[in-house]
């Protein structure tokens, strides 16, 4: 079964004696915790969020039915996830890493280059690590001149490689 959930945080410890837990946010949008109604743990348990507030680098979350420090023991170390359809909507032309990793990559003329297995963050631009069995990994810069099309539903990326630029310059 494919997990259609996205990790947004990790429960690290109880906070106080009333069942609150400390969560390390693992999201670019920590403010989302204020709107959360329902989350899932990595074992599939559904939890209803009663409240969430920020404290230092943590989010303090209170779940319905978790009312004592002892109740929080089963949650320690668990990842907090939301359904894929509940992620924060990104602006046009921006993508989540989990959307990009796994895409099949093709040149503009349809030659398969492999599958994106990782994304390197270099500072100036991201670099997509594309792997094909039996070949060296191909590093593709995430630049508009290189990445011509991203089709998330079709799980495809079309690229124009640098060698193709050189061929067109001659």
mmCIF file of C-alpha atoms in Angstrom, residues 58-167:
data_model
loop_
_atom_site.group_PDB
_atom_site.id
_atom_site.type_symbol
_atom_site.label_atom_id
_atom_site.label_comp_id
_atom_site.label_asym_id
_atom_site.label_seq_id
_atom_site.Cartn_x
_atom_site.Cartn_y
_atom_site.Cartn_z
ATOM 1 C CA UNK A 58 8.823 23.381 19.311
ATOM 2 C CA UNK A 59 5.121 23.263 18.644
ATOM 3 C CA UNK A 60 3.164 22.216 21.725
ATOM 4 C CA UNK A 61 0.233 20.096 20.612
ATOM 5 C CA UNK A 62 -2.702 18.780 22.628
ATOM 6 C CA UNK A 63 -4.549 15.784 21.172
ATOM 7 C CA UNK A 64 -8.076 14.709 22.153
ATOM 8 C CA UNK A 65 -7.980 11.747 24.540
ATOM 9 C CA UNK A 66 -4.334 12.295 25.518
ATOM 10 C CA UNK A 67 -4.881 13.889 28.921
ATOM 11 C CA UNK A 68 -1.914 12.930 31.107
ATOM 12 C CA UNK A 69 1.847 12.732 30.808
ATOM 13 C CA UNK A 70 1.535 8.926 30.912
ATOM 14 C CA UNK A 71 -0.862 9.011 27.921
ATOM 15 C CA UNK A 72 1.868 10.690 25.864
ATOM 16 C CA UNK A 73 4.291 7.742 26.256
ATOM 17 C CA UNK A 74 2.820 5.909 23.248
ATOM 18 C CA UNK A 75 3.383 8.991 21.074
ATOM 19 C CA UNK A 76 7.056 9.657 21.846
ATOM 20 C CA UNK A 77 9.199 9.405 18.710
ATOM 21 C CA UNK A 78 6.212 9.158 16.335
ATOM 22 C CA UNK A 79 6.042 11.158 13.141
ATOM 23 C CA UNK A 80 3.026 13.403 12.566
ATOM 24 C CA UNK A 81 1.574 13.231 9.072
ATOM 25 C CA UNK A 82 -1.206 14.871 7.075
ATOM 26 C CA UNK A 83 -3.045 13.568 4.042
ATOM 27 C CA UNK A 84 -1.406 14.479 0.728
ATOM 28 C CA UNK A 85 -4.446 16.556 -0.256
ATOM 29 C CA UNK A 86 -4.036 18.629 2.939
ATOM 30 C CA UNK A 87 -0.521 19.929 2.204
ATOM 31 C CA UNK A 88 -0.014 23.662 1.758
ATOM 32 C CA UNK A 89 -0.660 24.632 -1.870
ATOM 33 C CA UNK A 90 2.496 25.991 -3.491
ATOM 34 C CA UNK A 91 2.599 28.786 -6.077
ATOM 35 C CA UNK A 92 2.582 27.857 -9.780
ATOM 36 C CA UNK A 93 5.947 26.406 -10.855
ATOM 37 C CA UNK A 94 6.990 25.329 -7.336
ATOM 38 C CA UNK A 95 7.028 21.710 -6.219
ATOM 39 C CA UNK A 96 7.562 19.652 -3.120
ATOM 40 C CA UNK A 97 10.615 17.367 -3.061
ATOM 41 C CA UNK A 98 8.321 14.367 -2.591
ATOM 42 C CA UNK A 99 6.585 15.300 -5.853
ATOM 43 C CA UNK A 100 9.863 15.532 -7.790
ATOM 44 C CA UNK A 101 11.613 12.433 -6.412
ATOM 45 C CA UNK A 102 10.489 9.437 -8.445
ATOM 46 C CA UNK A 103 9.767 11.336 -11.668
ATOM 47 C CA UNK A 104 10.992 9.729 -14.889
ATOM 48 C CA UNK A 105 13.296 12.074 -16.789
ATOM 49 C CA UNK A 106 13.395 12.363 -20.595
ATOM 50 C CA UNK A 107 15.209 14.556 -23.088
ATOM 51 C CA UNK A 108 13.111 16.773 -25.351
ATOM 52 C CA UNK A 109 13.362 14.151 -28.097
ATOM 53 C CA UNK A 110 12.050 11.413 -25.781
ATOM 54 C CA UNK A 111 15.256 9.625 -24.713
ATOM 55 C CA UNK A 112 14.870 8.218 -21.167
ATOM 56 C CA UNK A 113 17.549 9.439 -18.744
ATOM 57 C CA UNK A 114 16.400 7.665 -15.579
ATOM 58 C CA UNK A 115 14.504 8.466 -12.421
ATOM 59 C CA UNK A 116 15.071 11.267 -9.927
ATOM 60 C CA UNK A 117 16.304 9.665 -6.708
ATOM 61 C CA UNK A 118 17.472 12.692 -4.725
ATOM 62 C CA UNK A 119 17.631 16.482 -4.723
ATOM 63 C CA UNK A 120 20.811 18.309 -3.747
ATOM 64 C CA UNK A 121 20.437 21.813 -2.341
ATOM 65 C CA UNK A 122 23.510 23.714 -3.496
ATOM 66 C CA UNK A 123 22.507 27.207 -2.432
ATOM 67 C CA UNK A 124 22.218 28.766 -5.875
ATOM 68 C CA UNK A 125 19.846 26.177 -7.323
ATOM 69 C CA UNK A 126 18.721 22.650 -6.578
ATOM 70 C CA UNK A 127 20.242 19.740 -8.501
ATOM 71 C CA UNK A 128 18.209 16.636 -9.395
ATOM 72 C CA UNK A 129 20.100 13.341 -9.039
ATOM 73 C CA UNK A 130 18.850 11.117 -11.855
ATOM 74 C CA UNK A 131 19.759 7.438 -11.861
ATOM 75 C CA UNK A 132 19.463 4.700 -14.466
ATOM 76 C CA UNK A 133 20.494 1.092 -13.698
ATOM 77 C CA UNK A 134 24.046 0.351 -14.841
ATOM 78 C CA UNK A 135 24.950 4.000 -15.461
ATOM 79 C CA UNK A 136 26.563 6.804 -13.488
ATOM 80 C CA UNK A 137 24.087 9.200 -11.832
ATOM 81 C CA UNK A 138 23.256 12.243 -13.924
ATOM 82 C CA UNK A 139 23.103 15.622 -12.152
ATOM 83 C CA UNK A 140 20.503 17.970 -13.623
ATOM 84 C CA UNK A 141 20.392 21.595 -12.457
ATOM 85 C CA UNK A 142 16.905 22.805 -11.554
ATOM 86 C CA UNK A 143 17.012 25.749 -13.937
ATOM 87 C CA UNK A 144 14.308 26.915 -16.359
ATOM 88 C CA UNK A 145 16.767 26.633 -19.275
ATOM 89 C CA UNK A 146 17.307 22.957 -18.415
ATOM 90 C CA UNK A 147 13.995 21.729 -16.983
ATOM 91 C CA UNK A 148 11.523 22.282 -19.802
ATOM 92 C CA UNK A 149 8.447 20.599 -18.346
ATOM 93 C CA UNK A 150 7.345 18.998 -15.075
ATOM 94 C CA UNK A 151 4.273 16.787 -15.227
ATOM 95 C CA UNK A 152 3.493 15.649 -11.674
ATOM 96 C CA UNK A 153 0.336 13.636 -12.550
ATOM 97 C CA UNK A 154 2.182 11.962 -15.456
ATOM 98 C CA UNK A 155 5.298 11.456 -13.263
ATOM 99 C CA UNK A 156 7.548 12.892 -16.034
ATOM 100 C CA UNK A 157 10.135 15.598 -16.413
ATOM 101 C CA UNK A 158 11.421 16.828 -19.768
ATOM 102 C CA UNK A 159 14.915 18.352 -19.819
ATOM 103 C CA UNK A 160 17.293 20.006 -22.261
ATOM 104 C CA UNK A 161 20.808 18.830 -21.436
ATOM 105 C CA UNK A 162 23.859 21.075 -21.700
ATOM 106 C CA UNK A 163 25.299 18.944 -24.546
ATOM 107 C CA UNK A 164 22.151 19.827 -26.508
ATOM 108 C CA UNK A 165 22.858 23.539 -25.934
ATOM 109 C CA UNK A 166 26.383 23.021 -27.257
ATOM 110 C CA UNK A 167 25.046 21.130 -30.319
#
